[in-house]
Coordinates of C-alpha atoms in Angstrom, one line a residue:
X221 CA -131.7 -92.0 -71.2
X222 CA -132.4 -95.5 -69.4
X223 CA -129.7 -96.3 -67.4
X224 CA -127.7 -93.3 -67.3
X225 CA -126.3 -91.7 -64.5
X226 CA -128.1 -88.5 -62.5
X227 CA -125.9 -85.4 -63.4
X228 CA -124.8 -85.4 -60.3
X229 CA -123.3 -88.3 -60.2
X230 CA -120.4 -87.1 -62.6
X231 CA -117.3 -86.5 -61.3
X232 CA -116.6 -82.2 -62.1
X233 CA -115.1 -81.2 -65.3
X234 CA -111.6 -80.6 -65.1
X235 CA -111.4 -76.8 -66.5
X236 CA -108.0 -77.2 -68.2
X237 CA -108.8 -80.6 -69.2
X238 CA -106.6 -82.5 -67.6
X239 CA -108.5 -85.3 -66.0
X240 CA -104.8 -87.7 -66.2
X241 CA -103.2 -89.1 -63.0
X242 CA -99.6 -89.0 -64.8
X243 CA -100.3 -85.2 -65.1
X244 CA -101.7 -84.8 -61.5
X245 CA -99.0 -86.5 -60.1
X246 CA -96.3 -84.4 -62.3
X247 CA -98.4 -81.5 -60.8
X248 CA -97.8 -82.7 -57.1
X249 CA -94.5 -83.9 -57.5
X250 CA -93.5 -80.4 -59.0
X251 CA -94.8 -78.2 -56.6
X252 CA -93.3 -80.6 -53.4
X253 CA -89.7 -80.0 -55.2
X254 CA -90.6 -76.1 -54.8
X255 CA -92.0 -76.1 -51.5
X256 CA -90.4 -79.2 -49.4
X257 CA -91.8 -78.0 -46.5
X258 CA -95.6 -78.0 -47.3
X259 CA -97.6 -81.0 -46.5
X260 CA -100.8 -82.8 -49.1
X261 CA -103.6 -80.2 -47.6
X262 CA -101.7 -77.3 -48.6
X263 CA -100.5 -78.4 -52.0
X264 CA -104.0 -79.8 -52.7
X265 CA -105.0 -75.8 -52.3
X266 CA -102.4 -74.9 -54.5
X267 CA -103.5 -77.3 -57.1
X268 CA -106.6 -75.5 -57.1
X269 CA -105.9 -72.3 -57.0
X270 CA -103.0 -71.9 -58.6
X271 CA -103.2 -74.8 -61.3
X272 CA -106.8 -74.9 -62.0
X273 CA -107.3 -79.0 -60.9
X274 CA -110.5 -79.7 -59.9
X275 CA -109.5 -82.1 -57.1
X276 CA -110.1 -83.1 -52.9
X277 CA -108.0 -83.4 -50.5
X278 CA -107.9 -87.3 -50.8
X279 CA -107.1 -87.8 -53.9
X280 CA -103.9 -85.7 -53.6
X281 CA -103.2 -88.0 -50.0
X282 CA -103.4 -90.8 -52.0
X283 CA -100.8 -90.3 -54.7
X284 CA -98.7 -88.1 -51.8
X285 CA -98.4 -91.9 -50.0
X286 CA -98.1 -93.6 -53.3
X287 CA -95.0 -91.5 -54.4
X288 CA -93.5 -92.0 -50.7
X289 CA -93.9 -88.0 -50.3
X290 CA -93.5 -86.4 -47.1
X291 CA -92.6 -83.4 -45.0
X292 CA -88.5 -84.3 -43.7
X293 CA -87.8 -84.2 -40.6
X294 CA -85.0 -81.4 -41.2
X295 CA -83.5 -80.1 -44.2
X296 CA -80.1 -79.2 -45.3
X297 CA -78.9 -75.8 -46.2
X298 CA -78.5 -74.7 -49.7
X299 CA -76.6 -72.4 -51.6
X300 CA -78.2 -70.1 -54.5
X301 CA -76.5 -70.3 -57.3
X302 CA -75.8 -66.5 -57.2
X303 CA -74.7 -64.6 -54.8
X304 CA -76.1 -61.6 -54.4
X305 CA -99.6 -56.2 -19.8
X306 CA -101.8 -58.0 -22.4
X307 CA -101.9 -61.6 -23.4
X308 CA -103.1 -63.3 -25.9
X309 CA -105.7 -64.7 -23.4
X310 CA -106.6 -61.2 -21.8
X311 CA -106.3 -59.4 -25.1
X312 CA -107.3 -61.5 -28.8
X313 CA -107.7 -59.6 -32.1
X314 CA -110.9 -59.0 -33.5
X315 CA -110.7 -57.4 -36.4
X316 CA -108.1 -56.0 -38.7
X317 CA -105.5 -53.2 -37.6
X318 CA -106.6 -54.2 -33.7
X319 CA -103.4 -56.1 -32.3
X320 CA -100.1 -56.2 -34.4
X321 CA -96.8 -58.0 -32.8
X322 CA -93.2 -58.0 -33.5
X323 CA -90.6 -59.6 -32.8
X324 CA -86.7 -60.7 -33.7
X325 CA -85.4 -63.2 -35.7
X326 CA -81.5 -64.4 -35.5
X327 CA -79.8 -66.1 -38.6
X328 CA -76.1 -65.5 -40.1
X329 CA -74.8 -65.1 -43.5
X330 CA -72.4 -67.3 -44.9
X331 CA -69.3 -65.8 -43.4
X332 CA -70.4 -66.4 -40.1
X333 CA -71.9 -62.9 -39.6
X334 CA -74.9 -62.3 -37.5
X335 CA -77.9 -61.0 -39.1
X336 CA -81.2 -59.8 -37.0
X337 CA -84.9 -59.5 -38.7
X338 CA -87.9 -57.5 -37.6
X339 CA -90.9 -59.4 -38.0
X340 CA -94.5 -57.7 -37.7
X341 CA -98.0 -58.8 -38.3
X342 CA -101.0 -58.6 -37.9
X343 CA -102.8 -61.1 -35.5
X344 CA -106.3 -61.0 -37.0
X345 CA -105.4 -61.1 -40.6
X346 CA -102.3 -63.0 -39.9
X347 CA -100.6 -61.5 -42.5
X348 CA -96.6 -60.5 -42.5
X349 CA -96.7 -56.4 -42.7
X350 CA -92.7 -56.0 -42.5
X351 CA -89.4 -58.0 -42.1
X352 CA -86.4 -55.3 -41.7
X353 CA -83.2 -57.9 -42.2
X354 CA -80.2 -55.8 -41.2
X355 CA -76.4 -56.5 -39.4
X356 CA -77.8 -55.0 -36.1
X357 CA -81.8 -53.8 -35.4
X358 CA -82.3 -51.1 -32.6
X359 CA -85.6 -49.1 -31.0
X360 CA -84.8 -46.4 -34.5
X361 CA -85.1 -49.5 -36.4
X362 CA -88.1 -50.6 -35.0
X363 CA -89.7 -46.9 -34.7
X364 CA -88.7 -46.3 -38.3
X365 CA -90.6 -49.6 -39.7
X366 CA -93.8 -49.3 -37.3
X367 CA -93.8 -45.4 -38.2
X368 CA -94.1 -46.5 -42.2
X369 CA -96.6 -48.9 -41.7
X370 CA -98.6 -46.6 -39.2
X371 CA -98.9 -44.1 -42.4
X372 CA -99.6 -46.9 -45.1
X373 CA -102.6 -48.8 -42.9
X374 CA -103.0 -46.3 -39.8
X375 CA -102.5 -46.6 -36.6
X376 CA -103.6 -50.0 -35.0
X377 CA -105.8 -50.4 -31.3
X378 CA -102.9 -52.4 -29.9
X379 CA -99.1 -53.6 -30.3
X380 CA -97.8 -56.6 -28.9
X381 CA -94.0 -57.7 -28.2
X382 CA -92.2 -58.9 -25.7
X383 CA -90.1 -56.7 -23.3
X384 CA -86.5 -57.3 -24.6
X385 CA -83.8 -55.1 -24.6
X386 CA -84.7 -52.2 -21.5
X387 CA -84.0 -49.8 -24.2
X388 CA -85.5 -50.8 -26.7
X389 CA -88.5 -51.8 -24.9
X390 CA -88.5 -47.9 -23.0
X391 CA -88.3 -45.9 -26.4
X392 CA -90.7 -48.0 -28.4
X393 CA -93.4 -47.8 -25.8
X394 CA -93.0 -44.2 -25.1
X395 CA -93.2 -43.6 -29.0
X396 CA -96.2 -46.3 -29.5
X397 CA -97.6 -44.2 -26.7
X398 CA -97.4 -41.1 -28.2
X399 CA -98.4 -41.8 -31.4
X400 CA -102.1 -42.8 -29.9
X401 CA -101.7 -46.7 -29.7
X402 CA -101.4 -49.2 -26.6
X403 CA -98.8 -51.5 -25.6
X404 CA -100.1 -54.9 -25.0
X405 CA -96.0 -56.3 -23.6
X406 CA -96.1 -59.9 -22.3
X407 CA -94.6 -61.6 -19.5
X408 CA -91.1 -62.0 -19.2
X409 CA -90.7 -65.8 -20.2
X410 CA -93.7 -66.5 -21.2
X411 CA -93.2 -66.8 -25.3
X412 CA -96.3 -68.7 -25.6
X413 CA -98.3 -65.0 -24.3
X414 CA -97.3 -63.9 -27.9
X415 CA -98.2 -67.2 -29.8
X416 CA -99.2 -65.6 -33.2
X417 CA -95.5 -63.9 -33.8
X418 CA -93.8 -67.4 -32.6
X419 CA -95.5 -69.3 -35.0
X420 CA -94.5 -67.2 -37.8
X421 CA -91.2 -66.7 -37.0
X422 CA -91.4 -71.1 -36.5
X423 CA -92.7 -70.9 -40.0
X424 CA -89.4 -68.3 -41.1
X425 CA -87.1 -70.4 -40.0
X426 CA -88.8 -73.8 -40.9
X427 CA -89.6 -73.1 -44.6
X428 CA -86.8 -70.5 -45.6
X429 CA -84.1 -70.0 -43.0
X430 CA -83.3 -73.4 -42.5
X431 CA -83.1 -73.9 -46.1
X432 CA -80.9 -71.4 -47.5
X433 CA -77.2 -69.9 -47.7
X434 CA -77.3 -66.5 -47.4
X435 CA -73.5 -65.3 -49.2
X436 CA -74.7 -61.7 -48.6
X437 CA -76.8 -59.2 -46.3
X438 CA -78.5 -58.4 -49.2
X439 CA -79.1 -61.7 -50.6
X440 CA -81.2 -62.4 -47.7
X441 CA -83.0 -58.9 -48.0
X442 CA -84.3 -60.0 -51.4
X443 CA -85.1 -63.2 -50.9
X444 CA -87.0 -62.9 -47.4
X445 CA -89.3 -59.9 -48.8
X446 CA -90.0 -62.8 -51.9
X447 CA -91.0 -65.1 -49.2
X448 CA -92.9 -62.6 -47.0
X449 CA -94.6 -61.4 -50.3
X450 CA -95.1 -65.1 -51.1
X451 CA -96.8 -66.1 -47.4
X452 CA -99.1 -63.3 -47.9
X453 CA -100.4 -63.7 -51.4
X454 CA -99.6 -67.6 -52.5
X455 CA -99.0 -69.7 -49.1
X456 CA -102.1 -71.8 -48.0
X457 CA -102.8 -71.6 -44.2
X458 CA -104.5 -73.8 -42.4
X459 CA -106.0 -71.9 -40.0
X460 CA -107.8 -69.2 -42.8
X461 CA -109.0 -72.1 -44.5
X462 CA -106.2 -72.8 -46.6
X463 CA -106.3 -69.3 -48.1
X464 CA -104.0 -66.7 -48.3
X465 CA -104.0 -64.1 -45.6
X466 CA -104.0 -61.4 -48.5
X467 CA -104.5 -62.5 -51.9
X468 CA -103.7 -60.7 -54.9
X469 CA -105.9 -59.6 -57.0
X470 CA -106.0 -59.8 -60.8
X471 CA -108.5 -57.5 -62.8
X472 CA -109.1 -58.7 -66.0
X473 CA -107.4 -57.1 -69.0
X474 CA -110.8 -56.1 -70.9
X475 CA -112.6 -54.9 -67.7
X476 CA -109.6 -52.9 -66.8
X477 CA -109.3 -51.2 -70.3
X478 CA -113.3 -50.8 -70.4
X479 CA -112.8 -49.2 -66.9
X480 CA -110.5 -46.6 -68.8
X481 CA -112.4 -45.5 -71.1
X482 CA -113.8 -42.3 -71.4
X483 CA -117.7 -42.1 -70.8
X484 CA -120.2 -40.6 -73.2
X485 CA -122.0 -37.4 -71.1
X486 CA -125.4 -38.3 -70.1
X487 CA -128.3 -36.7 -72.5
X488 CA -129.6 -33.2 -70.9
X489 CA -132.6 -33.9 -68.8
X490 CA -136.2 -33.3 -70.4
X491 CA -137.4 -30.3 -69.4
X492 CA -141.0 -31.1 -67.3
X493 CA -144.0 -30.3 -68.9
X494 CA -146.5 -28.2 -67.6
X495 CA -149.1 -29.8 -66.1
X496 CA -152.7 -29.5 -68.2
X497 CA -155.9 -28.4 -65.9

């Protein structure tokens, strides 16, 4: 048709059909009241993988400045309405299950009680494997939640932490040890060494702990294994492309039922014929 547009000229389809800025910017605004801490390029992912827009990066920039949106310096605490020898320079993962790291985390409970968490992932995937919240955290604690993990994805090449405790640190190693892997401990002082686990225990504190009342040790159970669940699964990260370390997976309901179903028995092969001479 004379003087229509090449196809590719057309902006995409939205597939819910909701081309509307008032919508969009509902959309945005909605998902910065849930996760205050997230800046445009990570709710722009979310937009499109969890709310079907069609939509850049730029777009969502724009209406981010137009509403005044950003990331706060700091954020107050809340209350739920319920109460309830290796470096990372001389030794970088390459693959899954190669180098985990651990590490504690420090917060208190609403009484003023202390409350330690165990923090382990893995550095390739960057996904969280554990996070043990308890009142007090010793090398049995730390055995017990590497020896579950050990029998649920197998025993990785390498596992990273820093010295701590002389106890701890003894009994740990000599158990890692045992069980086939290597220690990979860093410098004393040198936090940086073990980069991966302090940015994820930057991103604990930043986008949860700093955030919340915990009235209860096991409020904060419950809702830091939501968030790790949520980090792994949901939470865009930059550095995988704003994917999810480990995405869940949905099977559709009619391929899962036709998976189900019982298969006919192949027909009885046709006996050869003999061959004419």
């Amino acid at each position: 048709m004379p003087g229509a547009w090449p196809a590719s000229l057309h902006p995409a389809p939205d597939p819910l059909g909701r081309d509307g800025e008032a919508e969009l910017t509902a959309d945005i605004i909605e998902l910065v009241r849930k996760y205050g801490r997230y800046g445009y390029r990570k709710i722009a992912e979310l937009l499109r993988s969890q709310s079907g827009w069609v939509v850049n990066d730029k777009r969502v920039e724009r209406i981010w400045r137009r509403e005044g949106l950003k990331v706060p310096a700091r954020q107050p605490k809340k209350g739920r309405l319920w109460i309830g020898d290796g470096s990372c320079v001389r030794l970088r993962a390459e693959r899954p299950n190669h180098v985990w790291c651990y590490d504690f985390v420090e917060d208190r409970t609403h009484d003023g009680r202390k409350c330690r968490m165990l923090t382990v992932i893995d550095e390739f995937t960057h996904e969280s494997l554990a996070i043990r919240v308890d009142r007090k955290l010793n090398s049995t604690d730390v055995i017990d939640v590497l020896s579950d993990l050990f029998i649920l994805r197998g025993v990785p090449e390498h596992v990273r932490s820093d010295n701590g405790p002389e106890f701890v640190a003894k009994a740990v190693q000599e158990w890692i040890t045992a069980v086939g892997a290597q220690t990979a401990y860093i410098a004393p002082g040198s936090p940086w060494e073990n980069g991966f686990i302090e940015s994820f225990n930057a991103r604990l504190r930043d986008e949860l702990l700093d955030g919340e009342i915990f009235y209860t040790l096991r409020e904060a159970q419950v809702v830091i294994e939501s968030w790790r669940r949520h980090f792994n699964t949901v939470r865009p990260h930059g550095s995988l492309g704003y994917k999810p370390p480990a995405p869940e997976v949905f099977v559709p309901a009619m391929t899962a039922r036709a998976a189900l179903q019982p298969r006919p028995a192949p027909p009885p092969a046709l006996a050869s014929r003999p061959t004419m001479h």
